[in-house]
CSV table of C-alpha atoms and ligand atoms in Angstrom, one decimal:
chain,number,residue,atom,x,y,z
A,1,MET,CA,115.3,112.3,54.9
A,2,THR,CA,116.4,115.3,57.0
A,3,LEU,CA,119.4,115.0,59.1
A,4,PRO,CA,119.1,116.0,62.8
A,5,GLU,CA,120.6,119.3,63.7
A,6,TYR,CA,122.6,117.9,66.6
A,7,ASN,CA,124.3,114.7,67.7
A,8,PHE,CA,122.7,112.3,70.2
A,9,ALA,CA,123.3,113.9,73.6
A,10,TYR,CA,124.8,116.9,71.7
A,11,LEU,CA,128.5,115.8,71.6
A,12,ASP,CA,130.1,114.3,68.5
A,13,GLU,CA,131.2,110.7,68.7
A,14,GLN,CA,134.9,111.5,68.8
A,15,THR,CA,134.5,113.7,71.8
A,16,LYS,CA,132.3,111.1,73.6
A,17,ARG,CA,135.0,108.5,73.0
A,18,MET,CA,137.7,110.7,74.4
A,19,ILE,CA,135.6,111.5,77.5
A,20,ARG,CA,134.6,107.8,77.9
A,21,ARG,CA,138.3,106.8,77.9
A,22,ALA,CA,139.0,109.5,80.5
A,23,ILE,CA,136.1,108.1,82.6
A,24,LEU,CA,137.5,104.6,82.5
A,25,LYS,CA,140.9,105.8,83.6
A,26,GLY,CA,139.3,107.8,86.3
A,27,ILE,CA,137.5,104.6,87.5
A,28,ALA,CA,140.8,102.7,87.5
A,29,ILE,CA,142.6,105.5,89.5
A,30,PRO,CA,140.0,106.7,92.0
A,31,GLY,CA,140.4,110.4,92.9
A,32,TYR,CA,143.1,111.1,90.3
A,33,GLN,CA,142.2,113.9,87.9
A,34,VAL,CA,142.3,112.7,84.3
A,35,PRO,CA,142.9,115.5,81.8
A,36,PHE,CA,140.5,115.6,78.9
A,37,ALA,CA,139.9,118.0,75.9
A,38,SER,CA,136.9,119.8,77.2
A,39,ARG,CA,134.4,121.1,74.5
A,40,GLU,CA,132.4,124.2,74.3
A,41,MET,CA,128.9,123.5,75.4
A,42,PRO,CA,125.9,125.7,74.5
A,43,MET,CA,125.8,127.0,78.1
A,44,PRO,CA,128.1,129.1,80.3
A,45,TYR,CA,130.9,127.4,82.2
A,46,GLY,CA,129.3,128.3,85.5
A,47,TRP,CA,126.5,126.0,84.5
A,48,GLY,CA,128.6,122.9,84.9
A,49,THR,CA,129.8,122.1,81.4
A,50,GLY,CA,132.1,119.5,82.8
A,51,GLY,CA,129.3,117.6,84.4
A,52,VAL,CA,127.2,118.1,81.3
A,53,GLN,CA,129.9,116.6,79.1
A,54,VAL,CA,130.3,113.6,81.4
A,55,THR,CA,126.6,113.0,81.4
A,56,ALA,CA,126.4,113.4,77.6
A,57,ALA,CA,129.1,110.8,77.2
A,58,ILE,CA,127.4,108.1,79.3
A,59,LEU,CA,123.7,108.8,78.7
A,60,GLY,CA,121.7,106.3,76.7
A,61,PRO,CA,118.0,106.1,75.6
A,62,ASP,CA,117.1,103.8,78.5
A,63,ASP,CA,118.4,106.2,81.2
A,64,VAL,CA,116.2,108.2,83.5
A,65,LEU,CA,117.9,111.5,84.3
A,66,LYS,CA,117.6,113.7,87.4
A,67,VAL,CA,119.3,117.0,87.6
A,68,ILE,CA,119.7,119.0,90.9
A,69,ASP,CA,121.2,122.3,91.7
A,70,GLN,CA,121.7,123.1,95.4
A,71,GLY,CA,119.4,120.1,96.1
A,72,ALA,CA,116.5,121.5,94.1
A,73,ASP,CA,115.2,120.1,90.8
A,74,ASP,CA,113.4,123.3,89.9
A,75,THR,CA,116.2,125.9,89.6
A,76,THR,CA,116.9,127.5,86.3
A,77,ASN,CA,120.2,125.6,86.0
A,78,ALA,CA,118.6,122.2,86.8
A,79,VAL,CA,115.6,122.8,84.6
A,80,SER,CA,117.8,123.9,81.6
A,81,ILE,CA,120.2,120.9,81.8
A,82,ARG,CA,117.3,118.5,82.2
A,83,ALA,CA,115.5,120.0,79.2
A,84,PHE,CA,118.8,120.0,77.2
A,85,PHE,CA,119.1,116.2,77.6
A,86,ALA,CA,115.4,115.5,77.2
A,87,LYS,CA,115.7,117.3,73.8
A,88,THR,CA,119.1,116.1,72.6
A,89,ALA,CA,119.1,112.5,74.0
A,90,ASN,CA,115.4,112.0,74.3
A,91,VAL,CA,115.8,110.5,77.8
A,92,ALA,CA,113.2,110.3,80.4
A,93,THR,CA,113.6,112.7,83.3
A,94,THR,CA,112.5,112.5,86.9
A,95,THR,CA,112.8,114.4,90.1
A,96,LYS,CA,112.7,111.2,92.2
A,97,THR,CA,116.1,110.2,93.4
A,98,ALA,CA,115.1,106.5,93.6
A,99,ASP,CA,113.8,106.5,90.0
A,100,ALA,CA,116.9,108.0,88.4
A,101,THR,CA,119.7,106.0,86.7
A,102,VAL,CA,121.8,109.1,86.2
A,103,ILE,CA,121.8,112.1,88.6
A,104,GLN,CA,123.6,115.2,87.6
A,105,THR,CA,124.3,117.5,90.6
A,106,ARG,CA,125.6,120.8,91.6
A,107,HIS,CA,126.4,121.4,95.3
A,108,ARG,CA,124.5,118.4,96.9
A,109,ILE,CA,124.2,114.7,97.2
A,110,PRO,CA,120.6,113.6,97.6
A,111,GLU,CA,119.5,112.7,101.1
A,112,ALA,CA,117.9,109.4,100.0
A,113,PRO,CA,120.8,106.8,99.9
A,114,LEU,CA,121.9,106.1,96.3
A,115,SER,CA,121.8,102.5,95.2
A,116,ALA,CA,123.8,100.1,93.1
A,117,GLY,CA,123.6,100.8,89.4
A,118,GLN,CA,123.0,104.5,89.8
A,119,VAL,CA,125.5,107.0,88.5
A,120,ILE,CA,125.9,110.4,90.1
A,121,VAL,CA,127.7,113.1,88.0
A,122,TYR,CA,129.1,116.1,89.9
A,123,GLN,CA,129.6,119.5,88.3
A,124,VAL,CA,133.0,120.7,89.5
A,125,PRO,CA,134.2,124.3,89.2
A,126,ILE,CA,137.7,123.8,90.6
A,127,PRO,CA,138.9,120.1,90.6
A,128,GLU,CA,142.3,120.7,92.2
A,129,PRO,CA,142.2,120.6,96.0
A,130,LEU,CA,145.7,122.0,96.1
A,131,ARG,CA,145.0,124.9,93.8
A,132,PHE,CA,144.7,127.6,96.5
A,133,LEU,CA,148.0,126.4,98.0
A,134,GLU,CA,149.9,126.0,94.8
A,135,PRO,CA,148.7,127.8,91.6
A,136,ARG,CA,151.1,125.9,89.2
A,137,GLU,CA,149.5,122.8,87.6
A,138,THR,CA,153.0,121.3,87.1
A,139,GLU,CA,153.6,121.6,90.8
A,140,THR,CA,150.3,120.2,91.9
A,141,ARG,CA,150.8,117.2,89.6
A,142,VAL,CA,154.2,116.5,91.3
A,143,MET,CA,152.6,116.9,94.7
A,144,HIS,CA,149.9,114.3,93.9
A,145,GLY,CA,152.5,112.1,92.3
A,146,LEU,CA,154.6,112.1,95.4
A,147,GLU,CA,151.7,112.1,97.8
A,148,GLU,CA,152.9,115.4,99.2
A,149,TYR,CA,149.8,116.5,101.0
A,150,GLY,CA,151.5,118.3,104.0
A,151,LEU,CA,150.4,121.8,102.8
A,152,ILE,CA,146.7,121.0,102.8
A,153,HIS,CA,147.0,119.7,106.3
A,154,VAL,CA,148.8,122.9,107.3
A,155,LYS,CA,145.9,124.9,105.8
A,156,LEU,CA,143.3,123.0,107.7
A,157,TYR,CA,145.4,123.3,110.9
A,158,GLU,CA,145.7,127.1,110.4
A,159,ASP,CA,141.9,127.1,110.5
A,160,ILE,CA,141.9,125.4,113.8
A,161,ALA,CA,144.5,127.8,115.2
A,162,GLN,CA,142.5,130.8,114.0
A,163,HIS,CA,138.9,129.6,114.6
A,164,GLY,CA,139.3,126.8,117.1
A,165,HIS,CA,137.8,124.4,114.5
A,166,ILE,CA,138.2,123.6,110.8
A,167,ALA,CA,136.3,126.4,109.1
A,168,THR,CA,136.0,124.8,105.7
A,169,THR,CA,132.3,123.9,105.3
A,170,TYR,CA,132.1,123.0,101.7
A,171,ALA,CA,134.4,121.5,99.1
A,172,TYR,CA,136.0,119.9,102.1
A,173,PRO,CA,138.9,117.8,100.9
A,174,VAL,CA,138.9,114.0,101.1
A,175,LYS,CA,141.5,111.2,100.7
A,176,VAL,CA,140.5,108.4,98.4
A,177,GLU,CA,141.7,104.8,99.0
A,178,ASP,CA,144.4,106.2,101.2
A,179,ARG,CA,146.1,107.7,98.1
A,180,TYR,CA,144.7,110.8,96.3
A,181,VAL,CA,143.5,113.9,98.0
A,182,MET,CA,140.4,114.9,96.0
A,183,ASP,CA,138.1,117.9,95.9
A,184,PRO,CA,134.5,116.6,96.4
A,185,SER,CA,133.1,119.6,94.5
A,186,PRO,CA,131.3,122.4,96.4
A,187,ILE,CA,129.0,120.1,98.3
A,188,PRO,CA,128.5,120.9,102.0
A,189,LYS,CA,130.9,118.8,104.1
A,190,PHE,CA,127.6,117.4,105.5
A,191,ASP,CA,127.5,115.3,102.3
A,192,ASN,CA,131.1,114.0,102.5
A,193,PRO,CA,130.2,110.9,104.5
A,194,LYS,CA,127.7,109.9,101.7
A,195,MET,CA,130.6,109.5,99.3
A,196,ASN,CA,132.3,106.9,101.4
A,197,GLY,CA,131.4,103.3,100.4
A,198,SER,CA,128.5,104.5,98.2
A,199,PRO,CA,127.1,101.7,96.1
A,200,ALA,CA,126.6,104.2,93.2
A,201,LEU,CA,129.3,105.1,90.7
A,202,GLN,CA,130.4,108.8,91.2
A,203,LEU,CA,131.8,110.8,88.3
A,204,PHE,CA,133.2,114.3,88.5
A,205,GLY,CA,133.5,116.7,85.5
A,206,ALA,CA,135.3,120.0,85.5
A,207,GLY,CA,134.7,121.8,82.1
A,208,ARG,CA,136.8,124.9,82.4
A,209,GLU,CA,139.8,123.1,84.0
A,210,LYS,CA,139.3,120.0,81.7
A,211,ARG,CA,139.4,117.3,84.4
A,212,ILE,CA,137.4,114.1,85.0
A,213,TYR,CA,137.7,112.0,88.1
A,214,ALA,CA,135.8,109.2,89.6
A,215,LEU,CA,134.9,107.1,92.6
A,216,PRO,CA,133.9,103.5,91.8
A,217,PRO,CA,131.2,102.0,94.1
A,218,PHE,CA,132.4,101.0,97.5
A,219,THR,CA,135.4,103.2,97.5
A,220,ASN,CA,137.1,104.3,100.7
A,221,VAL,CA,136.6,108.1,101.0
A,222,VAL,CA,137.9,109.8,104.2
A,223,SER,CA,137.5,113.5,105.0
A,224,LEU,CA,140.8,114.9,106.1
A,225,ASP,CA,141.1,115.7,109.8
A,226,PHE,CA,143.3,115.5,112.9
A,227,GLU,CA,143.3,113.2,115.8
A,228,ASP,CA,142.5,116.1,118.2
A,229,HIS,CA,140.1,117.7,115.7
A,230,PRO,CA,138.1,114.9,114.1
A,231,PHE,CA,136.0,115.6,111.1
A,232,GLU,CA,132.4,116.6,111.9
A,233,VAL,CA,129.4,117.4,109.7
A,234,GLN,CA,127.1,120.4,110.2
A,235,LYS,CA,124.4,119.8,112.7
A,236,PHE,CA,121.0,121.6,112.7
A,237,LYS,CA,119.2,122.5,115.9
A,238,GLN,CA,115.7,122.1,114.4
A,239,PRO,CA,114.0,119.8,112.0
A,240,CYS,CA,112.9,120.8,108.6
A,241,ALA,CA,110.0,123.2,109.0
A,242,LEU,CA,108.0,121.6,106.2
A,243,CYS,CA,108.6,117.8,106.6
A,244,ASN,CA,110.0,117.6,110.1
A,245,ALA,CA,113.1,115.7,108.8
A,246,THR,CA,116.2,115.6,111.1
A,247,GLY,CA,119.7,114.6,110.0
A,248,VAL,CA,119.3,116.3,106.7
A,249,TYR,CA,120.9,119.4,105.2
A,250,LEU,CA,118.7,122.5,105.7
A,251,ASP,CA,118.6,125.8,103.9
A,252,GLU,CA,117.5,129.0,105.6
A,253,VAL,CA,114.6,130.6,103.7
A,254,VAL,CA,113.0,134.0,104.2
A,255,THR,CA,109.3,133.6,104.7
A,256,ASP,CA,108.1,137.2,104.7
A,257,ASP,CA,109.4,140.8,104.4
A,258,ARG,CA,109.6,141.2,108.2
A,259,GLY,CA,112.6,139.0,108.7
A,260,GLY,CA,110.6,135.8,109.2
A,261,ARG,CA,112.8,132.8,108.5
A,262,MET,CA,112.6,129.0,108.6
A,263,TYR,CA,114.8,126.1,107.9
A,264,VAL,CA,113.8,123.6,105.2
A,265,CYS,CA,115.3,120.6,103.4
A,266,SER,CA,117.7,121.7,100.7
A,267,ASP,CA,116.8,118.4,98.9
A,268,THR,CA,113.4,119.3,97.5
A,269,ASP,CA,112.6,115.8,96.4
A,270,HIS,CA,113.3,114.4,99.8
A,271,CYS,CA,111.1,117.0,101.4
A,272,GLU,CA,108.2,116.5,99.0
A,273,THR,CA,108.5,112.7,99.3
A,274,ARG,CA,108.3,113.0,103.1
A,275,ARG,CA,105.3,115.3,103.0
A,276,GLU,CA,103.5,112.9,100.6
A,277,GLU,CA,104.2,110.2,103.2
A,278,GLY,CA,102.3,112.3,105.7
A,279,HIS,CA,105.2,113.9,107.6
A,280,HIS,CA,104.8,117.5,108.4
A,281,GLY,CA,106.8,120.1,110.2
A,282,PRO,CA,106.1,123.1,112.4
A,283,GLY,CA,106.2,125.5,109.5
A,284,LEU,CA,103.3,123.9,107.6
A,285,PRO,CA,101.0,125.2,106.4
A,286,ILE,CA,102.2,128.6,105.4
A,287,SER,CA,99.6,129.6,102.8
A,288,GLY,CA,100.5,132.7,100.8
A,289,ALA,CA,104.0,133.0,102.3
A,290,GLN,CA,106.7,133.9,99.9
A,291,THR,CA,109.7,131.7,100.1
A,292,VAL,CA,113.0,132.9,98.8
A,293,LYS,CA,115.7,130.4,98.6
A,294,GLU,CA,119.1,131.6,99.7
A,295,ASP,CA,122.4,130.5,98.5
A,296,ALA,CA,123.6,127.7,100.8
A,297,ALA,CA,127.2,128.4,99.9
B,1,MET,CA,132.1,107.3,61.9
B,2,SER,CA,133.3,106.2,58.5
B,3,THR,CA,130.9,106.6,55.6
B,4,PRO,CA,130.8,104.4,52.5
B,5,ASN,CA,132.2,107.5,50.5
B,6,GLU,CA,135.5,107.4,52.3
B,7,THR,CA,138.2,105.7,50.4
B,8,ARG,CA,140.7,103.6,52.3
B,9,VAL,CA,143.4,101.3,51.2
B,10,GLU,CA,142.8,97.9,52.6
B,11,PRO,CA,144.7,94.6,52.3
B,12,ALA,CA,143.6,92.7,49.2
B,13,SER,CA,142.5,89.7,51.4
B,14,SER,CA,140.1,91.7,53.4
B,15,GLY,CA,137.1,92.5,51.3
B,16,HIS,CA,134.9,91.9,54.4
B,17,VAL,CA,136.6,94.4,56.6
B,18,PHE,CA,133.8,96.8,55.8
B,19,GLU,CA,131.2,94.5,57.2
B,20,GLY,CA,130.4,93.5,60.7
B,21,GLY,CA,130.8,96.9,62.5
B,22,PHE,CA,128.1,98.5,64.7
B,23,ALA,CA,124.7,98.6,63.1
B,24,ASP,CA,124.0,101.8,64.9
B,25,PRO,CA,127.4,103.3,65.8
B,26,VAL,CA,126.0,106.0,68.1
B,27,MET,CA,123.7,103.8,70.1
B,28,ASP,CA,125.8,100.7,70.0
B,29,SER,CA,128.9,102.4,71.2
B,30,GLN,CA,127.0,104.0,74.0
B,31,ALA,CA,125.5,100.6,75.1
B,32,VAL,CA,128.9,98.9,74.9
B,33,PHE,CA,130.6,101.7,76.8
B,34,ARG,CA,128.1,101.6,79.7
B,35,ARG,CA,128.7,97.8,80.0
B,36,VAL,CA,132.5,98.3,79.9
B,37,MET,CA,132.2,101.1,82.4
B,38,ASN,CA,130.3,98.9,84.8
B,39,ALA,CA,132.8,96.1,84.3
B,40,LEU,CA,135.6,98.3,85.4
B,41,ALA,CA,133.6,100.0,88.1
B,42,GLU,CA,132.5,96.6,89.5
B,43,PRO,CA,135.5,94.3,89.0
B,44,GLY,CA,134.6,90.7,88.7
B,45,THR,CA,131.1,91.2,87.1
B,46,ILE,CA,130.7,89.7,83.7
B,47,ALA,CA,129.8,92.3,81.0
B,48,ASP,CA,127.7,91.0,78.1
B,49,LEU,CA,129.1,92.5,74.9
B,50,ALA,CA,127.7,90.0,72.5
B,51,GLY,CA,125.7,90.7,69.4
B,52,PHE,CA,127.0,94.2,68.6
B,53,VAL,CA,129.7,93.3,66.0
B,54,SER,CA,130.8,90.4,63.8
B,55,PRO,CA,134.5,90.7,63.6
B,56,PRO,CA,136.9,88.6,61.5
B,57,THR,CA,138.7,85.9,63.3
B,58,PRO,CA,140.6,85.7,65.6
B,59,LEU,CA,139.0,88.8,67.2
B,60,SER,CA,136.4,88.0,69.8
B,61,GLN,CA,133.1,89.9,69.8
B,62,ALA,CA,134.1,91.4,73.2
B,63,THR,CA,137.5,92.6,72.0
B,64,ALA,CA,136.0,93.9,68.8
B,65,ALA,CA,133.1,95.8,70.5
B,66,ILE,CA,135.5,97.3,73.1
B,67,LEU,CA,137.9,98.5,70.3
B,68,LEU,CA,135.1,100.0,68.2
B,69,THR,CA,133.8,101.8,71.3
B,70,LEU,CA,137.0,103.2,72.6
B,71,ALA,CA,139.7,103.2,70.0
B,72,ASP,CA,140.3,106.0,67.4
B,73,TYR,CA,143.2,107.8,65.7
B,74,ASP,CA,144.4,109.0,69.1
B,75,THR,CA,144.9,105.5,70.5
B,76,PRO,CA,147.4,103.2,68.9
B,77,VAL,CA,146.5,99.5,69.2
B,78,TRP,CA,149.1,96.8,69.6
B,79,PHE,CA,148.5,93.3,68.4
B,80,ALA,CA,150.6,90.5,70.0
B,81,LYS,CA,150.5,88.5,66.7
B,82,PRO,CA,150.0,90.9,63.9
B,83,GLU,CA,150.9,88.2,61.4
B,84,ASN,CA,147.8,86.3,62.5
B,85,ASN,CA,145.6,89.3,62.5
B,86,ASP,CA,145.7,90.8,59.0
B,87,ASP,CA,141.9,90.8,58.7
B,88,ALA,CA,141.4,91.8,62.3
B,89,ILE,CA,143.8,94.8,61.9
B,90,GLY,CA,142.2,95.9,58.7
B,91,TRP,CA,138.7,95.6,60.2
B,92,MET,CA,139.7,97.5,63.3
B,93,SER,CA,141.4,100.3,61.3
B,94,PHE,CA,138.5,100.7,59.0
B,95,HIS,CA,135.9,100.9,61.8
B,96,THR,CA,137.9,102.9,64.3
B,97,GLY,CA,140.6,104.9,62.4
B,98,ALA,CA,143.0,103.7,65.1
B,99,PRO,CA,146.5,103.0,64.0
B,100,ARG,CA,148.1,99.6,64.6
B,101,THR,CA,151.4,100.1,66.3
B,102,ALA,CA,154.3,97.8,66.4
B,103,ASP,CA,155.8,99.7,69.3
B,104,VAL,CA,154.6,98.2,72.6
B,105,PHE,CA,155.5,101.4,74.4
B,106,ARG,CA,153.0,103.4,72.3
B,107,ALA,CA,150.0,101.2,72.8
B,108,SER,CA,146.8,102.6,74.3
B,109,PHE,CA,145.3,99.2,73.9
B,110,ALA,CA,147.0,95.8,73.5
B,111,VAL,CA,145.2,92.9,71.9
B,112,LEU,CA,146.9,89.9,73.5
B,113,GLU,CA,146.8,86.2,72.6
B,114,LYS,CA,145.6,83.5,74.9
B,115,MET,CA,148.3,82.5,77.4
B,116,SER,CA,150.1,85.7,76.7
B,117,PRO,CA,153.5,85.5,78.4
B,118,VAL,CA,153.3,87.8,81.4
B,119,GLU,CA,157.1,88.5,81.5
B,120,ALA,CA,156.6,90.6,78.4
B,121,TRP,CA,153.9,92.8,80.1
B,122,SER,CA,156.6,94.9,81.7
B,123,SER,CA,157.1,96.6,78.3
B,124,PHE,CA,153.6,98.1,78.3
B,125,LEU,CA,152.9,101.6,79.5
B,126,ILE,CA,152.0,102.0,83.2
B,127,GLY,CA,151.8,105.8,83.2
B,128,THR,CA,154.0,108.2,85.0
B,129,SER,CA,153.8,109.6,88.5
B,130,ASP,CA,152.4,112.9,87.1
B,131,TYR,CA,150.1,111.1,84.6
B,132,PRO,CA,149.3,107.6,85.7
B,133,ASP,CA,146.4,107.5,83.2
B,134,ARG,CA,148.9,107.3,80.3
B,135,SER,CA,148.9,103.5,80.4
B,136,THR,CA,148.0,100.6,78.3
B,137,THR,CA,144.7,98.7,78.6
B,138,LEU,CA,145.2,95.0,78.0
B,139,LEU,CA,142.6,92.9,76.3
B,140,LEU,CA,143.4,89.3,77.4
B,141,PRO,CA,141.5,86.4,75.9
B,142,VAL,CA,140.9,83.4,78.0
B,143,GLU,CA,139.3,80.0,77.4
B,144,SER,CA,136.3,80.7,79.6
B,145,LEU,CA,135.3,83.3,82.2
B,146,VAL,CA,133.8,80.7,84.5
B,147,GLY,CA,134.6,77.2,85.6
B,148,GLY,CA,138.3,77.6,86.6
B,149,GLU,CA,140.2,77.9,89.8
B,150,PRO,CA,138.6,80.6,92.0
B,151,LEU,CA,140.3,83.9,92.4
B,152,LYS,CA,139.3,86.3,95.2
B,153,LEU,CA,139.0,89.9,94.2
B,154,THR,CA,139.0,92.9,96.6
B,155,GLY,CA,139.3,96.6,96.1
B,156,PRO,CA,137.3,99.6,94.9
B,157,GLY,CA,134.1,98.6,93.2
B,158,ILE,CA,133.7,95.5,95.3
B,159,GLU,CA,131.7,95.7,98.5
B,160,THR,CA,133.5,93.1,100.5
B,161,GLN,CA,135.0,90.5,98.1
B,162,THR,CA,134.0,88.7,94.9
B,163,VAL,CA,135.2,85.5,93.2
B,164,ILE,CA,136.0,84.9,89.6
B,165,ALA,CA,137.1,81.6,88.1
B,166,PRO,CA,138.4,82.1,84.6
B,167,VAL,CA,140.0,79.2,82.6
B,168,GLY,CA,143.1,79.7,80.6
B,169,LEU,CA,144.9,82.5,82.4
B,170,PRO,CA,148.6,82.8,81.5
B,171,GLU,CA,151.1,81.3,83.9
B,172,GLY,CA,152.2,83.8,86.5
B,173,PHE,CA,149.0,85.9,86.1
B,174,VAL,CA,148.3,86.3,89.8
B,175,ALA,CA,151.9,87.2,90.6
B,176,VAL,CA,152.2,89.8,87.8
B,177,MET,CA,148.8,91.3,88.8
B,178,ALA,CA,150.1,91.6,92.4
B,179,GLU,CA,153.2,93.5,91.1
B,180,ASN,CA,150.8,95.6,89.1
B,181,ARG,CA,148.8,96.4,92.2
B,182,ALA,CA,152.0,97.2,94.1
B,183,ALA,CA,152.9,99.8,91.5
B,184,TYR,CA,149.6,101.7,92.1
B,185,PRO,CA,148.7,104.4,91.0
B,186,LEU,CA,150.8,103.4,88.1
B,187,GLY,CA,149.7,100.2,86.3
B,188,LEU,CA,147.9,98.3,83.7
B,189,ASP,CA,144.2,97.8,83.5
B,190,VAL,CA,143.1,94.5,82.2
B,191,LEU,CA,139.9,93.2,80.5
B,192,LEU,CA,139.6,89.4,80.4
B,193,VAL,CA,137.6,88.6,77.2
B,194,CYS,CA,136.0,85.4,76.0
B,195,GLY,CA,133.5,85.3,73.1
B,196,GLY,CA,131.0,88.1,73.7
B,197,GLU,CA,131.8,88.6,77.4
B,198,ALA,CA,134.4,90.5,79.5
B,199,ILE,CA,135.5,91.0,83.1
B,200,GLY,CA,137.2,94.2,84.1
B,201,LEU,CA,140.3,94.1,86.4
B,202,PRO,CA,141.5,97.7,86.9
B,203,ARG,CA,144.8,98.2,88.5
B,204,THR,CA,143.2,98.8,91.9
B,205,THR,CA,141.9,95.2,92.2
B,206,ARG,CA,143.7,92.8,94.5
B,207,ILE,CA,143.7,89.3,93.1
B,208,GLU,CA,144.5,86.3,95.3
B,209,GLU,CA,144.1,82.6,94.9
B,210,ALA,CA,141.0,81.7,96.9
C,301,ZN,ZN1,111.9,118.8,104.5
């Protein structure tokens, strides 16, 4: 008998247990950042090692895993993480949001509503919403403990004074169950309303900063705002050029080298599913056009 | 986990402490964890934890499966009646490596008795304002998870409300859980256990007589 060269889902059992305990505390205290002893993973931190560790701790052989990066299933990051778990945990993978039991994501929440029983795992670079206002961890802990969130409101209000509106467009802070202010990870604020009352369990992992936090299903998640400047999501003037979807988050893509541009769904599965259903937008067909995806952030 | 080559000193009475653990520790602990995770994420739902372990009495299958999944040398386990749990403590120590603690204020997990007096629960850890996660998780056995007086649950994890009706809750349970809820984000998280089943009641859950 030859021993496998790696553990199931890569992590050793002691590490999984420690992460699992942190996940349960996170579920019991929605929006609170639970410290955990992050492990080195065989990929760089920028690749979402916190999310990867959370996924590794929950994943079982019956799961169907979807991995997205900026909404797309086919970026290097998403493909690598999917391959990593297909190899180490032997799980089935999918690009279809509806077929996934576990969705690991960087920068987006799928357009298709999530359903009960699904788990979405966010890769988080900076979990502390107060970090840019207060660099000291001891201080931010005290601020969360005392619910001292005045500074973050001041920061948002300075936006309004300077730009006439709140300029923060991603990683837009939310308040959870009227208690903890939480960083939703660098999703566009367009996705913030999807977190509120979602029937899915939402887990957040930050590898470099060693934090795990969670939103149980049907948790109250409110984007911070002001009475005279209520929270608003981004609106797009045109539908998706490929599938004609409206009310979705669009990325601008370059279609040729003469400055041609179009706007298409950032959620590639959503876009493909709609096209399979027969929808098509003004930009179809574009045979031979080179599309270069731009960074949404 | 522990291999047969490891030597451990066990109480003389507990030759069977080596038996009855997870048949497949990696896969079984994953399966139990997901069920416990769902139980705490969706308070009031009954998690089926039966058939994973065969613990010595008086440990229930649910308590034993939860301990084997979550406890290790970092998590002291407190037993309400250690004098009645020699075999259970030996079994738990062998399969998890977790120390049994006599100090209630060090307990990560507390294995309670049926009708546990709730006045004593104020000694458990409820965390601190900076670290509310440094708290004790209570494993509370009841006579049955169904068939009793209905209790209405609301809070995170519950869409509108849900009803549980366990039999054999300690006197004052609803009141002490209301105090627990009022201390949020500090507080105790509770798992009601009976046989091979468990119900999660995290500190966020509001419990009222229906
Ligand atoms: Zn589209």
